[in-house]
mmCIF file with all atom_site columns, C-alpha atoms in Angstrom:
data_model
loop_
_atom_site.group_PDB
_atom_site.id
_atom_site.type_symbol
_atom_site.label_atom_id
_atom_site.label_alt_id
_atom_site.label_comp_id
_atom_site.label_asym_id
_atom_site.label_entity_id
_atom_site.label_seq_id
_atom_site.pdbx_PDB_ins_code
_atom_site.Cartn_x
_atom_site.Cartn_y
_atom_site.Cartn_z
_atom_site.occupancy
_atom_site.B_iso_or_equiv
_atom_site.pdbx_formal_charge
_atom_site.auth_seq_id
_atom_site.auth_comp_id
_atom_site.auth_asym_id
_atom_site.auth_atom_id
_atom_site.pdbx_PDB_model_num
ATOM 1   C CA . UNK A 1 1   ? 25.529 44.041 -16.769 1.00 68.00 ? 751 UNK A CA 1
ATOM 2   C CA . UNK A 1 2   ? 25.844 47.407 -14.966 1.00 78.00 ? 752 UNK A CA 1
ATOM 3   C CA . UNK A 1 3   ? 29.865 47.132 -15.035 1.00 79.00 ? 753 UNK A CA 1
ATOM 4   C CA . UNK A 1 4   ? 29.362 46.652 -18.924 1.00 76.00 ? 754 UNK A CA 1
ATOM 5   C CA . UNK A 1 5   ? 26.715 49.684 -19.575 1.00 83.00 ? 755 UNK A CA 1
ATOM 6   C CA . UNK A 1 6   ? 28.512 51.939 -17.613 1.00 77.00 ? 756 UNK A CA 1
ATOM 7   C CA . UNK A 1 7   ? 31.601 50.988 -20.043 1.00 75.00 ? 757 UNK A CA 1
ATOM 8   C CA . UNK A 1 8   ? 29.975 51.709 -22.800 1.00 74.00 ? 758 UNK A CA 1
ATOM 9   C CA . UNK A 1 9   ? 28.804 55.050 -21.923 1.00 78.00 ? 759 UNK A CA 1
ATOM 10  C CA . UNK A 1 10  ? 31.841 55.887 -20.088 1.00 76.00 ? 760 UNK A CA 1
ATOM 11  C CA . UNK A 1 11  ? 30.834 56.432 -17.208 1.00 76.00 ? 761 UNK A CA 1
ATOM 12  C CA . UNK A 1 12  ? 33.997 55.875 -15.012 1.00 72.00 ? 762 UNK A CA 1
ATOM 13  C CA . UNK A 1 13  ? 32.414 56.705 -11.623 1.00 77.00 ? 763 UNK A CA 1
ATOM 14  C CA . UNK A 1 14  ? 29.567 54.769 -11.557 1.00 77.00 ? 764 UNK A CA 1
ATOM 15  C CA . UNK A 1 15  ? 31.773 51.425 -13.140 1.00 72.00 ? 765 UNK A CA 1
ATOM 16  C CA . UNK A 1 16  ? 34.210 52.311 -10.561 1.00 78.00 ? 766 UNK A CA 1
ATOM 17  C CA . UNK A 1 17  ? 32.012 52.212 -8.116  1.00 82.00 ? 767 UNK A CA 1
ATOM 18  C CA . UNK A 1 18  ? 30.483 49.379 -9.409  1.00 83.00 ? 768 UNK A CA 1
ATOM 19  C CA . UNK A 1 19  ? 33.642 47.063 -9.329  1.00 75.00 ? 769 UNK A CA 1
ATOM 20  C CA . UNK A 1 20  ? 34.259 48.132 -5.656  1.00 82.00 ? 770 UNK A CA 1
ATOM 21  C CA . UNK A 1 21  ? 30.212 47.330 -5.037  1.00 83.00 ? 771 UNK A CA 1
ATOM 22  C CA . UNK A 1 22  ? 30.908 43.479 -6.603  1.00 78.00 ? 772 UNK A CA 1
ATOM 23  C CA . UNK A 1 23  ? 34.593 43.365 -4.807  1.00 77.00 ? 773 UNK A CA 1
ATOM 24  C CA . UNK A 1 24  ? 32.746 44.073 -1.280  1.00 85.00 ? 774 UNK A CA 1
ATOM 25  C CA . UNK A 1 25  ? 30.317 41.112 -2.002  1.00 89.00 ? 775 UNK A CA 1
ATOM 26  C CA . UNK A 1 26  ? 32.533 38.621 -2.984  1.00 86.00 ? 776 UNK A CA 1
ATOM 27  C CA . UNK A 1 27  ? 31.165 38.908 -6.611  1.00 84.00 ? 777 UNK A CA 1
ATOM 28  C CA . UNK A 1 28  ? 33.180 37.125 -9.144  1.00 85.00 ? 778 UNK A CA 1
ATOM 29  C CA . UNK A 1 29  ? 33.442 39.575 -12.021 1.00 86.00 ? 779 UNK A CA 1
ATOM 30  C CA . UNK A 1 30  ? 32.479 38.043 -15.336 1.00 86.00 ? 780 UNK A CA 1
ATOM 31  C CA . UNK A 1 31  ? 34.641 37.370 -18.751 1.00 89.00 ? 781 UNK A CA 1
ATOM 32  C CA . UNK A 1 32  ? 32.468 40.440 -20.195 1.00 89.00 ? 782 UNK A CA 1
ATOM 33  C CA . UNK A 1 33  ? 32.325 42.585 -17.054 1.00 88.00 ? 783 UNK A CA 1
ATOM 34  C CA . UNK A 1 34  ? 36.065 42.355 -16.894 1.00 90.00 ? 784 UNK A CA 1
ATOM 35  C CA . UNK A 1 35  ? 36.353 42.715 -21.223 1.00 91.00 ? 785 UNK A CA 1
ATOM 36  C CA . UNK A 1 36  ? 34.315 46.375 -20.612 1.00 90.00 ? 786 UNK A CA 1
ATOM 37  C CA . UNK A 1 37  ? 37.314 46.743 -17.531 1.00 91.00 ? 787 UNK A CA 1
ATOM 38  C CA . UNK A 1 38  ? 39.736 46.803 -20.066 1.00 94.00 ? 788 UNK A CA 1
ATOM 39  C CA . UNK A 1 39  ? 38.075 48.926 -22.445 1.00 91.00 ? 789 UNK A CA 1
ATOM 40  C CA . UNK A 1 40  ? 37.156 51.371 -19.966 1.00 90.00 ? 790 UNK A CA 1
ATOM 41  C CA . UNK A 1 41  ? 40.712 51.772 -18.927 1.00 92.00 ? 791 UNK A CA 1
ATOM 42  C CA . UNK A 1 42  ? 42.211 55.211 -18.985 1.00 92.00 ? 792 UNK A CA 1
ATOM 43  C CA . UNK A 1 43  ? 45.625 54.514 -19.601 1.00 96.00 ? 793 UNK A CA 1
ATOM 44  C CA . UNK A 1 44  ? 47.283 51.907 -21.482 1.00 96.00 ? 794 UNK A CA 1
ATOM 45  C CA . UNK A 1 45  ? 48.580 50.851 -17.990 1.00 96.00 ? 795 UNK A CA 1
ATOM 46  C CA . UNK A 1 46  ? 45.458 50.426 -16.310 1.00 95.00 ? 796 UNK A CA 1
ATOM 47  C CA . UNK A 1 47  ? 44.446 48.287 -19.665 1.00 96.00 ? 797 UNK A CA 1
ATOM 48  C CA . UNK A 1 48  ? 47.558 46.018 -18.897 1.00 97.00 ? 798 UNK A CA 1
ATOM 49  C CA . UNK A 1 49  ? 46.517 45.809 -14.847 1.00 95.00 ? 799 UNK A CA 1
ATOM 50  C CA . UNK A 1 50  ? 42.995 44.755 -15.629 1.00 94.00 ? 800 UNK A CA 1
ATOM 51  C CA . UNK A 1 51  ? 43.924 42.157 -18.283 1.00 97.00 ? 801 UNK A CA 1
ATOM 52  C CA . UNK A 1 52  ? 46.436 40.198 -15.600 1.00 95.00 ? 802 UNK A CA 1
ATOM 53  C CA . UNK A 1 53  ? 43.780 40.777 -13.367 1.00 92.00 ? 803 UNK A CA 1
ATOM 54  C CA . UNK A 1 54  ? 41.316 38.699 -15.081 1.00 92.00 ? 804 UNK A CA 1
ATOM 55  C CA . UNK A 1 55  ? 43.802 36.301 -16.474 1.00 92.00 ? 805 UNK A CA 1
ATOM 56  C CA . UNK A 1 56  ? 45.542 35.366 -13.271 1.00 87.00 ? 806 UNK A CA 1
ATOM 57  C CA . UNK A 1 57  ? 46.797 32.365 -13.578 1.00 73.00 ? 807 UNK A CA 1
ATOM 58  C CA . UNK A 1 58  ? 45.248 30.831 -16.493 1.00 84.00 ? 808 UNK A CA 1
ATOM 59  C CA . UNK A 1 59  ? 45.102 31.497 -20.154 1.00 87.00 ? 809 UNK A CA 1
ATOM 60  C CA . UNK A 1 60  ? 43.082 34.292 -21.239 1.00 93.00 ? 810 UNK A CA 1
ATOM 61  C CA . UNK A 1 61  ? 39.798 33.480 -23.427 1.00 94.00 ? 811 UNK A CA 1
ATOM 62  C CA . UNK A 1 62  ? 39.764 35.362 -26.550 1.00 95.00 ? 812 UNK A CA 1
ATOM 63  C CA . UNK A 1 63  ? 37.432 38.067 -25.381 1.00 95.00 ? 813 UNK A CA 1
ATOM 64  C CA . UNK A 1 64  ? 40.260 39.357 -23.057 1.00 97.00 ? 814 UNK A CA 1
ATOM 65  C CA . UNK A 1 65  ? 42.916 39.081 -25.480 1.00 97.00 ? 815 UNK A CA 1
ATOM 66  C CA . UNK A 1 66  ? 40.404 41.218 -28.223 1.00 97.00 ? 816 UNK A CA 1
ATOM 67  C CA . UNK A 1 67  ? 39.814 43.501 -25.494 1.00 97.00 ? 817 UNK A CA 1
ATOM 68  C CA . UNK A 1 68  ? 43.525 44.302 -24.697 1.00 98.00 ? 818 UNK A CA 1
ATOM 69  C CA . UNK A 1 69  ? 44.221 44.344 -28.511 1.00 97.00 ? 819 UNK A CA 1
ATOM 70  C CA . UNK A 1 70  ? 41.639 47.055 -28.717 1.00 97.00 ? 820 UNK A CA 1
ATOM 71  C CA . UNK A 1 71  ? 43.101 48.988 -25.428 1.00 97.00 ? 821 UNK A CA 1
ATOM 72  C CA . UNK A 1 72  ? 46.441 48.936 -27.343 1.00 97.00 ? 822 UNK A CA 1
ATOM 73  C CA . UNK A 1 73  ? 45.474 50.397 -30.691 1.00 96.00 ? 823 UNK A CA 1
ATOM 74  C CA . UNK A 1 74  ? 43.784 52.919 -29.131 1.00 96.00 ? 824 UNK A CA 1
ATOM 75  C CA . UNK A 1 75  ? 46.169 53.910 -26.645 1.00 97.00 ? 825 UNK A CA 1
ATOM 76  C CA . UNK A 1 76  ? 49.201 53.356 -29.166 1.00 96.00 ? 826 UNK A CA 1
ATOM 77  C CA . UNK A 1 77  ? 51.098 50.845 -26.773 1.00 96.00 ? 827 UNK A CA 1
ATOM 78  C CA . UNK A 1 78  ? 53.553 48.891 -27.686 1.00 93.00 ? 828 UNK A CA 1
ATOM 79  C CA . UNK A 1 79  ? 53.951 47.020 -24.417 1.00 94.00 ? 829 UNK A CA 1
ATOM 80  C CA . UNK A 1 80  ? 49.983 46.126 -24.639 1.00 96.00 ? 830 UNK A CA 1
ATOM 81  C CA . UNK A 1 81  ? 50.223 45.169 -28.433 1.00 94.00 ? 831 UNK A CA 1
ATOM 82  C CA . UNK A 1 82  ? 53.209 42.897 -27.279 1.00 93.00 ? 832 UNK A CA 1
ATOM 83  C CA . UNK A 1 83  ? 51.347 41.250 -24.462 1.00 95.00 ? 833 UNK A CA 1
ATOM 84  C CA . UNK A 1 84  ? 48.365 40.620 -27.161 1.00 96.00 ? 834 UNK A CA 1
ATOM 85  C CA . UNK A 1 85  ? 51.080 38.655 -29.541 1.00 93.00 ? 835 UNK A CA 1
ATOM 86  C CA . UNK A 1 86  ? 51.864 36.531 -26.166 1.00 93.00 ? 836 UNK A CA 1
ATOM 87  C CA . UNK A 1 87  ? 48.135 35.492 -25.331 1.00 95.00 ? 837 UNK A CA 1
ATOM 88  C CA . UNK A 1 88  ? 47.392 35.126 -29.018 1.00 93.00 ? 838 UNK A CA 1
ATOM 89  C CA . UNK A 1 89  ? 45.813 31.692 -29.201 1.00 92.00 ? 839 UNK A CA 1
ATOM 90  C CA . UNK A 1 90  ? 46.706 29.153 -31.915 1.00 86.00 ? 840 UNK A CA 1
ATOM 91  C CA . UNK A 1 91  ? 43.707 29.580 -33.389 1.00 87.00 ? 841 UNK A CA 1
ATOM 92  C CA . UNK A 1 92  ? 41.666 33.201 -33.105 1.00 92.00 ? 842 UNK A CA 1
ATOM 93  C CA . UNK A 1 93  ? 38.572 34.388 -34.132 1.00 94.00 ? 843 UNK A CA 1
ATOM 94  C CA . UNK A 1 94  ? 38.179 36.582 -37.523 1.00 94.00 ? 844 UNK A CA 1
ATOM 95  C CA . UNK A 1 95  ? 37.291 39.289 -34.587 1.00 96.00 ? 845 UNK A CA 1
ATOM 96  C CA . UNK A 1 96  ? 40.550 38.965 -33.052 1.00 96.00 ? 846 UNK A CA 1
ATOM 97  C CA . UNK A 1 97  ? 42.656 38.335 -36.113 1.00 94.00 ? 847 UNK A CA 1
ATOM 98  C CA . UNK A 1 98  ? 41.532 41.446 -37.514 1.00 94.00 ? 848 UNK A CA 1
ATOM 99  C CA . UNK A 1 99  ? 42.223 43.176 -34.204 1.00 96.00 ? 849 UNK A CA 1
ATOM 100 C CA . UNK A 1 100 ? 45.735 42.103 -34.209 1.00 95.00 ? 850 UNK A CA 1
ATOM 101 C CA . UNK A 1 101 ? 46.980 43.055 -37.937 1.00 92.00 ? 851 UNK A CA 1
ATOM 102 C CA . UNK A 1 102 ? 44.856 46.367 -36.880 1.00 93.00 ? 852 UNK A CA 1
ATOM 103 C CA . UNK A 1 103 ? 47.405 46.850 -34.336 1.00 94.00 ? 853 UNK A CA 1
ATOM 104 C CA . UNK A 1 104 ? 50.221 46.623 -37.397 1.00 91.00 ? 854 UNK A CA 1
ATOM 105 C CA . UNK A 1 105 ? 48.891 49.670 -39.475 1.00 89.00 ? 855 UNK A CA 1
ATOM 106 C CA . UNK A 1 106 ? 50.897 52.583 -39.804 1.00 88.00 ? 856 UNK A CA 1
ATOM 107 C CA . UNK A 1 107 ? 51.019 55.057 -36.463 1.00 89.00 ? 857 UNK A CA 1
ATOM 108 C CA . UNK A 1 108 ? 49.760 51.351 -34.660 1.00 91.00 ? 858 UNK A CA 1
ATOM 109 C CA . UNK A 1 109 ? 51.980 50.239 -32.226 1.00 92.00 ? 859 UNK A CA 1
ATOM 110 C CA . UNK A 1 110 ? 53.436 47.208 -34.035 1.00 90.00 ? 860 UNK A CA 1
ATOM 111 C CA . UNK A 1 111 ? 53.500 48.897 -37.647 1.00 88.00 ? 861 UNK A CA 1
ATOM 112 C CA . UNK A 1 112 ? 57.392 48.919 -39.146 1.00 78.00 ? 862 UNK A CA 1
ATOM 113 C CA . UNK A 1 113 ? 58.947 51.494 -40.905 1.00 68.00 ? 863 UNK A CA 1
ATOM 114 C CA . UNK A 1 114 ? 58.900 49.232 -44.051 1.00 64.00 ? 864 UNK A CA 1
ATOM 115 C CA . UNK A 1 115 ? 55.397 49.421 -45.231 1.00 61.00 ? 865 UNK A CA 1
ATOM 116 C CA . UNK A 1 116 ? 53.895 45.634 -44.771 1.00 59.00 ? 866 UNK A CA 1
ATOM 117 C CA . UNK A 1 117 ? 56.532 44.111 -43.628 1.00 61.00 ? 867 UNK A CA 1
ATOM 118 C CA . UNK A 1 118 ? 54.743 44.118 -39.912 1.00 76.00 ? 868 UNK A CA 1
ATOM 119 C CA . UNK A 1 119 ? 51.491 42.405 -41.282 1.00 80.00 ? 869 UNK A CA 1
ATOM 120 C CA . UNK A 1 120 ? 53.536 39.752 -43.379 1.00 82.00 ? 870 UNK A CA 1
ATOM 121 C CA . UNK A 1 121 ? 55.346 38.860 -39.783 1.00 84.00 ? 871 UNK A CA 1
ATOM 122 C CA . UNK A 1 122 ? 52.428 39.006 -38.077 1.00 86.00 ? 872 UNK A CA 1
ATOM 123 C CA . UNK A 1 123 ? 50.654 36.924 -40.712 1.00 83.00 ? 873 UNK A CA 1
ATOM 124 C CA . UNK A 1 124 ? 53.231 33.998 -41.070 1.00 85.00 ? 874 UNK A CA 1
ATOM 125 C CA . UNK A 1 125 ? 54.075 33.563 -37.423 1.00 85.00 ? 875 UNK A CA 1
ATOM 126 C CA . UNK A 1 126 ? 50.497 33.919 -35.810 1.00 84.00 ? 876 UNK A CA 1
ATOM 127 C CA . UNK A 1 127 ? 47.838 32.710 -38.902 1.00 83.00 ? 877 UNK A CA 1
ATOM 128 C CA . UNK A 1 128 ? 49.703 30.753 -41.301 1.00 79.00 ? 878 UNK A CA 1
ATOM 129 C CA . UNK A 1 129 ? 49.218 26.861 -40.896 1.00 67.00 ? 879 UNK A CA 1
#
């Protein structure tokens, strides 16, 4: 709960210090706790190193995966917005679906220089059945 709040109100050095409080007890992080890692992330980078973090070596839930599509828009990064279309389950939330096509809008990092042509790819390979 603290690693969340302190997430939310960015407060870097007290999450930071959090996570190393948790690491030092042998605290298993949370789904959320490690969501609000990902959001909190400075850099697109750290984003990416807190996602394979949590994931490890199973599939990410779809928390993560919204998470990291959230990281990329706002950081612009192709390379997270790529690694979002590779975790995308078969079947995501509304929430994450409109996360995703958010990430194919124009100055997003997936958006193509013809106008909808991004969505409609995104669309047919990812949500069609």
């Amino acid at each position: 709960a603290v690693i969340v709040e302190c997430s939310q109100r960015g407060d870097v050095e007290h999450l930071e210090q959090s996570v190393e409080l948790a690491q030092a007890q042998g605290t298993e992080l949370t789904l959320t706790a490690r969501s609000a890692l990902i959001c909190a992330a400075r850099t697109g980078g750290d984003a990416l190193n807190s996602f394979q973090d949590a994931v490890g070596q199973r599939p990410p839930s779809v928390l993560l995966v919204k998470a990291l599509a959230e990281a990329a828009e706002r950081f612009r990064d192709s390379a997270l917005a790529h690694a979002v279309l590779k975790y995308l389950p078969a079947n995501p939330t509304a929430a994450l679906a409109v996360a995703v096509l958010r990430l194919c809008l124009p100055g997003a990092p997936l958006a193509s220089q013809d106008e909808g042509v991004s969505v409609t790819q995104i669309y047919e390979q990812h949500f069609a059945t």
